[in-house]
Amino acid sequence: MNQKEISELRRRFRPEKSGISRVYGCYVNGGREIISELDVSLGIATQEEAEKYLGFLKKALSGALGKNLVDIVFTTQQVMDSNEHRLLSALRDSELQDPEVRQQFYRKVIETLNMEDSNYLILLAHDRYDVPYRGHDDSLQADASDQVFSYVVCCICPVKDAKPQLSYCAKEREFHNRTTGQVVSPPELGFLFPAFDDRAANLYNALYYARNPDELHQELIDGLFHTEAPMSAAQQKEAFQSALGEALGEACSYEVVQAVHEQLRERIQQHKESKDPEPLGISVDEVSRVLQNCGVAENQVGEFKLYCDQEFGAGAALSPANLIDSKKFQLTTPEVKVTVDPESSYLVETRIIQGRKYILIPADGGVEVNGVSIDISDAAPSRDAE
């Protein structure tokens, strides 16, 4: 799925546009027990309640592609005959109206998901979307439909005790510190099945959501989809950094890392400005050419490519946003951490002076220490002079 397709579905999660008539679910305690089940008709719910339920479900389609939203890919064999795909298809085909199928799904989530003894709410909804025809000017023609997209969306929301608040008691005419019970938090995890690819159902894919891209909850992915999850954003970043450091060795200089960071940052910025709905990807060969332009030896570039192939898979398209922090450029020593605006990273130098290694940053424009402007001059005493 691309960003345009996700946005098209997200626009449906409003009471006046949604085709969702009921929301099902169950409340699970820290002991993995179902405390209560939900069967909510949005048609008779208050507007505020309907908006809350739809808002939680909509959240499962939010975040960055390749980071918070990741593709789950089923094999042909799974689609043809597998328990996991059969269960998801049964949820969709029954439009969630089969209580036995819902119970089977709840149990699968409860048995596999590790929420660290926390209470949580599972929400499920089904929608039938009459996909409007997209005209030559890219506009949607509401009165013309190509097909119907039938899908289920799920989200898993932590339930936490509300913090005590000072509240007015009308009977006693006094203020007292009281709690408001337990509160449902925004979703931690969720998914859409099937995927909405090329504005049509793709039974070979699901779209998985994780609020924290560094914690995908592999145990839930394995339990529900029985497929290998993509590397989390943190794992991708760590693997990429290791590839540079281990393959290049002493050739992994400041200039090389700065050049790679700048190239990836430029790609991210260009993609953002282009408003391309497709996820941004960069090949290992493209990164290798940056290394070659920095003078890295061919054998070390080859080692880098081999390391990446082993970690990410041969021919994998990497997400630049998962490999670097495009808004920050950081240098760290055991004692000091220096953060530089990425656009000014070229000002930093590394140098050996009298046998010691230094990081040098020009300070001609003025320097502040703890908010206080200081003066740096040739007359200032040095530590050696003291």
Short mmCIF file of C-alpha atoms in Angstrom, two decimals:
data_model
loop_
_atom_site.label_atom_id
_atom_site.label_comp_id
_atom_site.label_asym_id
_atom_site.label_seq_id
_atom_site.Cartn_x
_atom_site.Cartn_y
_atom_site.Cartn_z
CA MET A 1 0.00 0.00 0.00
CA ASN A 2 1.09 3.56 -0.58
CA GLN A 3 0.32 6.72 1.35
CA LYS A 4 -2.48 7.79 -0.99
CA GLU A 5 -4.31 4.48 -0.54
CA ILE A 6 -3.94 4.64 3.24
CA SER A 7 -5.24 8.22 3.29
CA GLU A 8 -8.23 7.20 1.18
CA LEU A 9 -9.24 4.60 3.76
CA ARG A 10 -8.52 6.88 6.73
CA ARG A 11 -11.00 9.44 5.42
CA ARG A 12 -13.77 6.88 5.96
CA PHE A 13 -13.31 6.74 9.73
CA ARG A 14 -15.78 9.52 10.48
CA PRO A 15 -19.38 8.92 11.57
CA GLU A 16 -20.82 10.66 8.52
CA LYS A 17 -18.67 8.69 6.04
CA SER A 18 -18.02 5.36 7.74
CA GLY A 19 -19.61 2.14 6.53
CA ILE A 20 -18.82 0.53 9.89
CA SER A 21 -22.08 -0.26 11.67
CA ARG A 22 -20.77 -2.26 14.64
CA VAL A 23 -17.58 -2.50 16.66
CA TYR A 24 -16.76 -5.79 18.39
CA GLY A 25 -14.11 -6.51 20.95
CA CYS A 26 -13.12 -7.77 24.35
CA TYR A 27 -11.43 -6.43 27.47
CA VAL A 28 -8.47 -8.54 28.64
CA ASN A 29 -6.80 -8.29 32.05
CA GLY A 30 -3.17 -8.86 32.99
CA GLY A 31 -3.92 -12.51 33.71
CA ARG A 32 -4.96 -13.08 30.06
CA GLU A 33 -8.61 -13.42 31.03
CA ILE A 34 -11.51 -11.90 29.09
CA ILE A 35 -13.32 -9.62 31.55
CA SER A 36 -16.06 -8.49 29.18
CA GLU A 37 -17.00 -8.48 25.51
CA LEU A 38 -18.18 -5.60 23.35
CA ASP A 39 -20.82 -5.48 20.65
CA VAL A 40 -21.44 -1.79 20.01
CA SER A 41 -23.89 -0.46 17.43
CA LEU A 42 -22.52 2.86 16.21
CA GLY A 43 -25.99 3.71 14.96
CA ILE A 44 -27.38 4.04 18.48
CA ALA A 45 -24.15 5.13 20.21
CA THR A 46 -23.71 8.82 21.02
CA GLN A 47 -21.73 10.82 18.51
CA GLU A 48 -18.89 11.21 21.00
CA GLU A 49 -18.68 7.46 21.59
CA ALA A 50 -18.85 6.67 17.85
CA GLU A 51 -16.06 9.16 17.16
CA LYS A 52 -13.95 7.59 19.91
CA TYR A 53 -14.30 4.06 18.55
CA LEU A 54 -13.64 5.16 14.97
CA GLY A 55 -10.71 7.29 16.13
CA PHE A 56 -9.03 4.30 17.77
CA LEU A 57 -9.54 2.14 14.66
CA LYS A 58 -8.29 4.94 12.39
CA LYS A 59 -5.13 5.15 14.48
CA ALA A 60 -4.23 1.64 13.24
CA LEU A 61 -3.72 3.25 9.80
CA SER A 62 -1.43 6.05 10.94
CA GLY A 63 2.29 6.71 11.04
CA ALA A 64 5.10 6.33 8.55
CA LEU A 65 5.15 3.56 5.96
CA GLY A 66 7.99 1.16 6.58
CA LYS A 67 8.23 2.38 10.15
CA ASN A 68 4.91 2.37 12.04
CA LEU A 69 3.11 0.66 9.15
CA VAL A 70 4.77 -2.44 7.73
CA ASP A 71 3.71 -4.92 5.07
CA ILE A 72 2.94 -8.48 6.11
CA VAL A 73 3.40 -10.78 3.13
CA PHE A 74 1.80 -14.23 2.94
CA THR A 75 3.19 -17.03 0.81
CA THR A 76 1.04 -18.62 -1.88
CA GLN A 77 0.81 -21.76 0.23
CA GLN A 78 -0.52 -19.75 3.19
CA VAL A 79 -3.20 -18.12 1.06
CA MET A 80 -4.22 -21.48 -0.39
CA ASP A 81 -4.27 -23.45 2.86
CA SER A 82 -3.17 -22.23 6.29
CA ASN A 83 -4.85 -21.78 9.65
CA GLU A 84 -3.72 -18.16 10.02
CA HIS A 85 -5.02 -17.02 6.63
CA ARG A 86 -8.19 -19.07 7.05
CA LEU A 87 -8.97 -17.30 10.34
CA LEU A 88 -8.43 -13.82 8.91
CA SER A 89 -10.52 -14.68 5.86
CA ALA A 90 -13.30 -16.03 8.09
CA LEU A 91 -13.39 -12.75 10.01
CA ARG A 92 -13.70 -10.84 6.74
CA ASP A 93 -16.14 -13.18 4.99
CA SER A 94 -18.48 -13.36 8.00
CA GLU A 95 -18.25 -9.57 8.39
CA LEU A 96 -17.43 -10.33 12.06
CA GLN A 97 -20.96 -11.63 12.68
CA ASP A 98 -19.83 -15.16 13.61
CA PRO A 99 -19.21 -15.18 17.40
CA GLU A 100 -17.20 -18.42 17.25
CA VAL A 101 -14.77 -16.91 14.74
CA ARG A 102 -14.44 -13.81 16.87
CA GLN A 103 -13.73 -15.94 19.96
CA GLN A 104 -11.10 -17.90 18.05
CA PHE A 105 -9.43 -14.65 17.04
CA TYR A 106 -9.52 -13.23 20.57
CA ARG A 107 -7.92 -16.39 21.94
CA LYS A 108 -5.17 -16.30 19.34
CA VAL A 109 -4.28 -12.74 20.31
CA ILE A 110 -4.44 -13.42 24.04
CA GLU A 111 -2.31 -16.58 23.81
CA THR A 112 0.46 -14.92 21.80
CA LEU A 113 0.59 -11.22 22.75
CA ASN A 114 2.90 -10.21 25.59
CA MET A 115 1.71 -6.90 27.07
CA GLU A 116 3.68 -7.29 30.33
CA ASP A 117 0.70 -8.09 32.58
CA SER A 118 -1.17 -5.02 31.31
CA ASN A 119 -4.90 -4.75 30.68
CA TYR A 120 -5.90 -4.08 27.08
CA LEU A 121 -8.88 -3.77 24.79
CA ILE A 122 -9.15 -5.58 21.45
CA LEU A 123 -11.35 -3.75 18.92
CA LEU A 124 -12.54 -5.21 15.62
CA ALA A 125 -14.60 -3.67 12.82
CA HIS A 126 -15.65 -4.61 9.31
CA ASP A 127 -16.28 -2.22 6.43
CA ARG A 128 -17.53 -2.55 2.86
CA TYR A 129 -16.10 0.29 0.80
CA ASP A 130 -17.63 1.05 -2.60
CA VAL A 131 -14.36 2.14 -4.17
CA PRO A 132 -15.11 5.22 -6.29
CA TYR A 133 -13.71 5.55 -9.77
CA ARG A 134 -10.64 7.76 -9.98
CA GLY A 135 -10.83 10.15 -12.93
CA HIS A 136 -8.06 11.31 -15.25
CA ASP A 137 -7.55 14.39 -13.05
CA ASP A 138 -6.99 12.05 -10.06
CA SER A 139 -10.31 13.08 -8.52
CA LEU A 140 -12.67 10.52 -6.98
CA GLN A 141 -16.04 10.13 -8.68
CA ALA A 142 -18.43 9.35 -5.83
CA ASP A 143 -21.24 8.34 -8.19
CA ALA A 144 -19.12 5.74 -10.00
CA SER A 145 -17.72 2.67 -8.26
CA ASP A 146 -15.17 0.23 -9.64
CA GLN A 147 -15.62 -2.46 -6.99
CA VAL A 148 -16.30 -3.18 -3.34
CA PHE A 149 -13.40 -3.50 -0.90
CA SER A 150 -14.38 -5.68 2.06
CA TYR A 151 -11.92 -5.58 4.96
CA VAL A 152 -11.45 -5.88 8.71
CA VAL A 153 -9.45 -3.54 10.89
CA CYS A 154 -8.21 -4.33 14.37
CA CYS A 155 -6.51 -2.32 17.08
CA ILE A 156 -5.21 -3.23 20.53
CA CYS A 157 -5.42 -0.47 23.11
CA PRO A 158 -3.84 -0.47 26.59
CA VAL A 159 -6.28 0.19 29.43
CA LYS A 160 -4.80 2.12 32.35
CA ASP A 161 -5.96 3.46 35.69
CA ALA A 162 -6.81 7.13 35.46
CA LYS A 163 -4.81 9.53 37.59
CA PRO A 164 -6.65 10.97 40.61
CA GLN A 165 -8.02 14.45 40.00
CA LEU A 166 -9.48 17.09 42.26
CA SER A 167 -13.22 16.89 41.58
CA TYR A 168 -16.24 18.76 42.90
CA CYS A 169 -18.82 16.75 44.83
CA ALA A 170 -22.17 18.52 44.53
CA LYS A 171 -23.76 16.57 47.41
CA GLU A 172 -21.06 17.55 49.91
CA ARG A 173 -20.28 20.87 48.23
CA GLU A 174 -16.62 20.08 48.53
CA PHE A 175 -13.68 19.16 46.34
CA HIS A 176 -12.14 15.71 46.75
CA ASN A 177 -9.32 13.81 45.08
CA ARG A 178 -11.00 11.10 42.99
CA THR A 179 -10.21 8.72 40.19
CA THR A 180 -12.38 8.29 37.10
CA GLY A 181 -11.83 4.52 36.80
CA GLN A 182 -9.91 3.01 33.91
CA VAL A 183 -9.15 4.79 30.66
CA VAL A 184 -8.56 3.37 27.18
CA SER A 185 -5.29 4.63 25.68
CA PRO A 186 -4.54 5.05 21.95
CA PRO A 187 -3.71 1.78 20.15
CA GLU A 188 -0.36 0.14 20.65
CA LEU A 189 -0.83 -2.34 17.78
CA GLY A 190 -3.24 -3.07 14.96
CA PHE A 191 -3.68 -4.34 11.43
CA LEU A 192 -5.74 -4.13 8.27
CA PHE A 193 -6.69 -7.25 6.28
CA PRO A 194 -6.53 -7.59 3.36
CA ALA A 195 -4.25 -4.87 2.06
CA PHE A 196 -5.70 -2.15 -0.19
CA ASP A 197 -3.18 -2.37 -3.05
CA ASP A 198 -3.89 -0.55 -6.30
CA ARG A 199 -7.22 0.34 -4.65
CA ALA A 200 -8.27 -3.31 -4.57
CA ALA A 201 -8.11 -6.22 -2.13
CA ASN A 202 -4.76 -8.00 -1.98
CA LEU A 203 -5.21 -11.26 -0.07
CA TYR A 204 -1.46 -11.86 -0.11
CA ASN A 205 -0.79 -8.88 2.16
CA ALA A 206 -1.88 -7.30 5.41
CA LEU A 207 -0.86 -3.92 6.81
CA TYR A 208 0.47 -4.07 10.37
CA TYR A 209 0.62 -1.10 12.77
CA ALA A 210 2.90 -0.49 15.76
CA ARG A 211 2.82 2.78 17.68
CA ASN A 212 6.45 2.26 18.66
CA PRO A 213 8.34 1.24 15.49
CA ASP A 214 11.12 -0.22 17.63
CA GLU A 215 8.72 -2.69 19.29
CA LEU A 216 6.79 -4.55 16.60
CA HIS A 217 5.82 -7.41 18.96
CA GLN A 218 7.13 -10.25 16.85
CA GLU A 219 5.20 -12.72 19.00
CA LEU A 220 1.87 -11.28 17.79
CA ILE A 221 3.01 -11.21 14.16
CA ASP A 222 4.05 -14.83 14.42
CA GLY A 223 0.82 -15.84 16.14
CA LEU A 224 -1.60 -14.04 13.82
CA PHE A 225 0.24 -14.19 10.50
CA HIS A 226 2.82 -16.94 11.04
CA THR A 227 5.31 -15.09 8.89
CA GLU A 228 8.65 -13.45 9.49
CA ALA A 229 8.25 -9.83 10.47
CA PRO A 230 10.32 -7.17 8.77
CA MET A 231 13.16 -5.71 10.79
CA SER A 232 12.08 -2.90 13.10
CA ALA A 233 13.35 0.61 12.40
CA ALA A 234 15.83 0.31 15.28
CA GLN A 235 17.12 -3.04 14.00
CA GLN A 236 17.55 -1.65 10.48
CA LYS A 237 19.47 1.34 11.79
CA GLU A 238 21.72 -0.82 13.95
CA ALA A 239 22.40 -3.28 11.10
CA PHE A 240 23.26 -0.44 8.72
CA GLN A 241 25.61 1.18 11.21
CA SER A 242 27.31 -2.18 11.84
CA ALA A 243 27.70 -2.72 8.09
CA LEU A 244 29.49 0.59 7.69
CA GLY A 245 31.69 0.17 10.77
CA GLU A 246 32.69 -3.48 10.34
CA ALA A 247 33.08 -3.56 6.56
CA LEU A 248 35.00 -0.30 6.24
CA GLY A 249 37.15 -0.58 9.37
CA GLU A 250 39.70 2.25 9.47
CA ALA A 251 38.24 3.66 6.25
CA CYS A 252 35.04 4.52 8.15
CA SER A 253 36.04 8.16 8.64
CA TYR A 254 34.00 11.18 9.63
CA GLU A 255 33.92 12.30 6.00
CA VAL A 256 32.50 8.97 4.82
CA VAL A 257 29.74 8.83 7.45
CA GLN A 258 28.91 12.50 6.87
CA ALA A 259 28.64 11.94 3.10
CA VAL A 260 26.34 8.94 3.55
CA HIS A 261 24.16 10.84 6.02
CA GLU A 262 23.93 13.83 3.68
CA GLN A 263 22.98 11.70 0.67
CA LEU A 264 20.26 9.90 2.59
CA ARG A 265 18.98 13.15 4.09
CA GLU A 266 18.74 14.72 0.63
CA ARG A 267 16.81 11.73 -0.67
CA ILE A 268 14.34 12.00 2.24
CA GLN A 269 13.87 15.74 1.62
CA GLN A 270 13.40 15.32 -2.14
CA HIS A 271 10.85 12.56 -1.60
CA LYS A 272 8.94 14.73 0.87
CA GLU A 273 8.88 17.67 -1.54
CA SER A 274 7.76 15.49 -4.45
CA LYS A 275 4.74 14.26 -2.41
CA ASP A 276 5.22 10.83 -3.96
CA PRO A 277 2.75 8.47 -2.20
CA GLU A 278 5.03 5.47 -2.73
CA PRO A 279 7.41 4.63 0.15
CA LEU A 280 10.96 5.87 -0.35
CA GLY A 281 13.58 3.21 -0.89
CA ILE A 282 17.30 3.20 -1.64
CA SER A 283 19.35 0.25 -2.84
CA VAL A 284 22.59 -0.99 -1.34
CA ASP A 285 24.25 -0.31 -4.71
CA GLU A 286 23.31 3.37 -4.43
CA VAL A 287 24.89 3.62 -0.98
CA SER A 288 27.93 1.75 -2.31
CA ARG A 289 28.43 4.39 -4.99
CA VAL A 290 28.54 7.05 -2.27
CA LEU A 291 31.29 5.07 -0.55
CA GLN A 292 33.20 4.74 -3.82
CA ASN A 293 32.99 8.49 -4.38
CA CYS A 294 34.51 8.97 -0.92
CA GLY A 295 37.52 6.90 -1.97
CA VAL A 296 36.65 3.70 -0.10
CA ALA A 297 38.52 0.72 -1.56
CA GLU A 298 36.60 -1.68 -3.82
CA ASN A 299 37.15 -4.68 -1.55
CA GLN A 300 35.72 -2.78 1.43
CA VAL A 301 32.72 -1.64 -0.62
CA GLY A 302 32.23 -5.29 -1.56
CA GLU A 303 32.33 -6.28 2.11
CA PHE A 304 29.71 -3.62 2.85
CA LYS A 305 27.41 -4.97 0.13
CA LEU A 306 27.87 -8.54 1.35
CA TYR A 307 27.07 -7.53 4.94
CA CYS A 308 23.91 -5.71 3.82
CA ASP A 309 22.78 -8.67 1.70
CA GLN A 310 23.12 -10.94 4.73
CA GLU A 311 21.22 -8.57 7.03
CA PHE A 312 18.54 -7.16 4.72
CA GLY A 313 18.36 -9.74 1.93
CA ALA A 314 19.82 -9.56 -1.57
CA GLY A 315 18.40 -6.70 -3.61
CA ALA A 316 16.51 -5.23 -0.66
CA ALA A 317 15.28 -1.65 -0.87
CA LEU A 318 16.26 0.16 2.32
CA SER A 319 14.21 2.94 3.90
CA PRO A 320 16.49 5.98 4.43
CA ALA A 321 14.24 7.25 7.23
CA ASN A 322 14.97 4.04 9.16
CA LEU A 323 18.74 4.27 8.64
CA ILE A 324 19.41 7.82 9.85
CA ASP A 325 17.85 10.61 11.85
CA SER A 326 17.48 13.23 9.12
CA LYS A 327 16.85 15.99 11.69
CA LYS A 328 19.95 15.38 13.77
CA PHE A 329 23.67 14.79 13.27
CA GLN A 330 25.39 13.59 16.42
CA LEU A 331 29.00 12.97 17.46
CA THR A 332 29.62 11.02 20.65
CA THR A 333 32.73 10.29 22.71
CA PRO A 334 32.85 8.51 26.08
CA GLU A 335 32.71 11.91 27.79
CA VAL A 336 30.95 14.30 25.40
CA LYS A 337 27.95 14.30 23.06
CA VAL A 338 27.72 16.98 20.36
CA THR A 339 24.60 17.52 18.24
CA VAL A 340 24.93 19.47 15.00
CA ASP A 341 22.33 20.71 12.54
CA PRO A 342 22.63 18.27 9.60
CA GLU A 343 22.93 21.17 7.17
CA SER A 344 26.01 22.35 9.05
CA SER A 345 27.70 18.96 9.47
CA TYR A 346 30.30 19.93 6.84
CA LEU A 347 31.71 22.49 9.31
CA VAL A 348 32.91 19.75 11.67
CA GLU A 349 36.45 18.45 11.29
CA THR A 350 38.41 15.63 12.87
CA ARG A 351 42.11 16.18 13.37
CA ILE A 352 45.13 14.84 15.23
CA ILE A 353 47.04 17.57 17.04
CA GLN A 354 50.28 16.66 18.80
CA GLY A 355 49.25 13.02 18.88
CA ARG A 356 45.74 13.59 20.30
CA LYS A 357 42.48 13.18 18.38
CA TYR A 358 40.15 16.18 18.28
CA ILE A 359 36.71 17.11 16.95
CA LEU A 360 36.88 20.73 15.74
CA ILE A 361 33.89 23.03 15.29
CA PRO A 362 34.27 26.66 14.10
CA ALA A 363 33.04 29.17 16.68
CA ASP A 364 33.30 32.44 14.72
CA GLY A 365 29.60 33.27 15.03
CA GLY A 366 29.55 33.48 18.81
CA VAL A 367 29.33 30.88 21.56
CA GLU A 368 26.94 30.46 24.47
CA VAL A 369 27.53 28.27 27.53
CA ASN A 370 24.41 27.54 29.56
CA GLY A 371 22.74 30.48 27.81
CA VAL A 372 25.60 32.88 28.62
CA SER A 373 27.57 34.44 25.76
CA ILE A 374 31.30 33.89 26.16
CA ASP A 375 34.32 35.25 24.38
CA ILE A 376 36.98 33.07 22.78
CA SER A 377 40.18 34.96 22.06
CA ASP A 378 43.90 34.37 21.74
CA ALA A 379 44.33 36.10 25.09
CA ALA A 380 42.12 33.63 26.93
CA PRO A 381 44.21 31.44 29.28
CA SER A 382 44.51 27.78 28.35
CA ARG A 383 44.22 24.86 30.76
CA ASP A 384 47.89 24.06 30.10
CA ALA A 385 48.87 27.60 31.19
CA GLU A 386 47.15 27.06 34.52
#
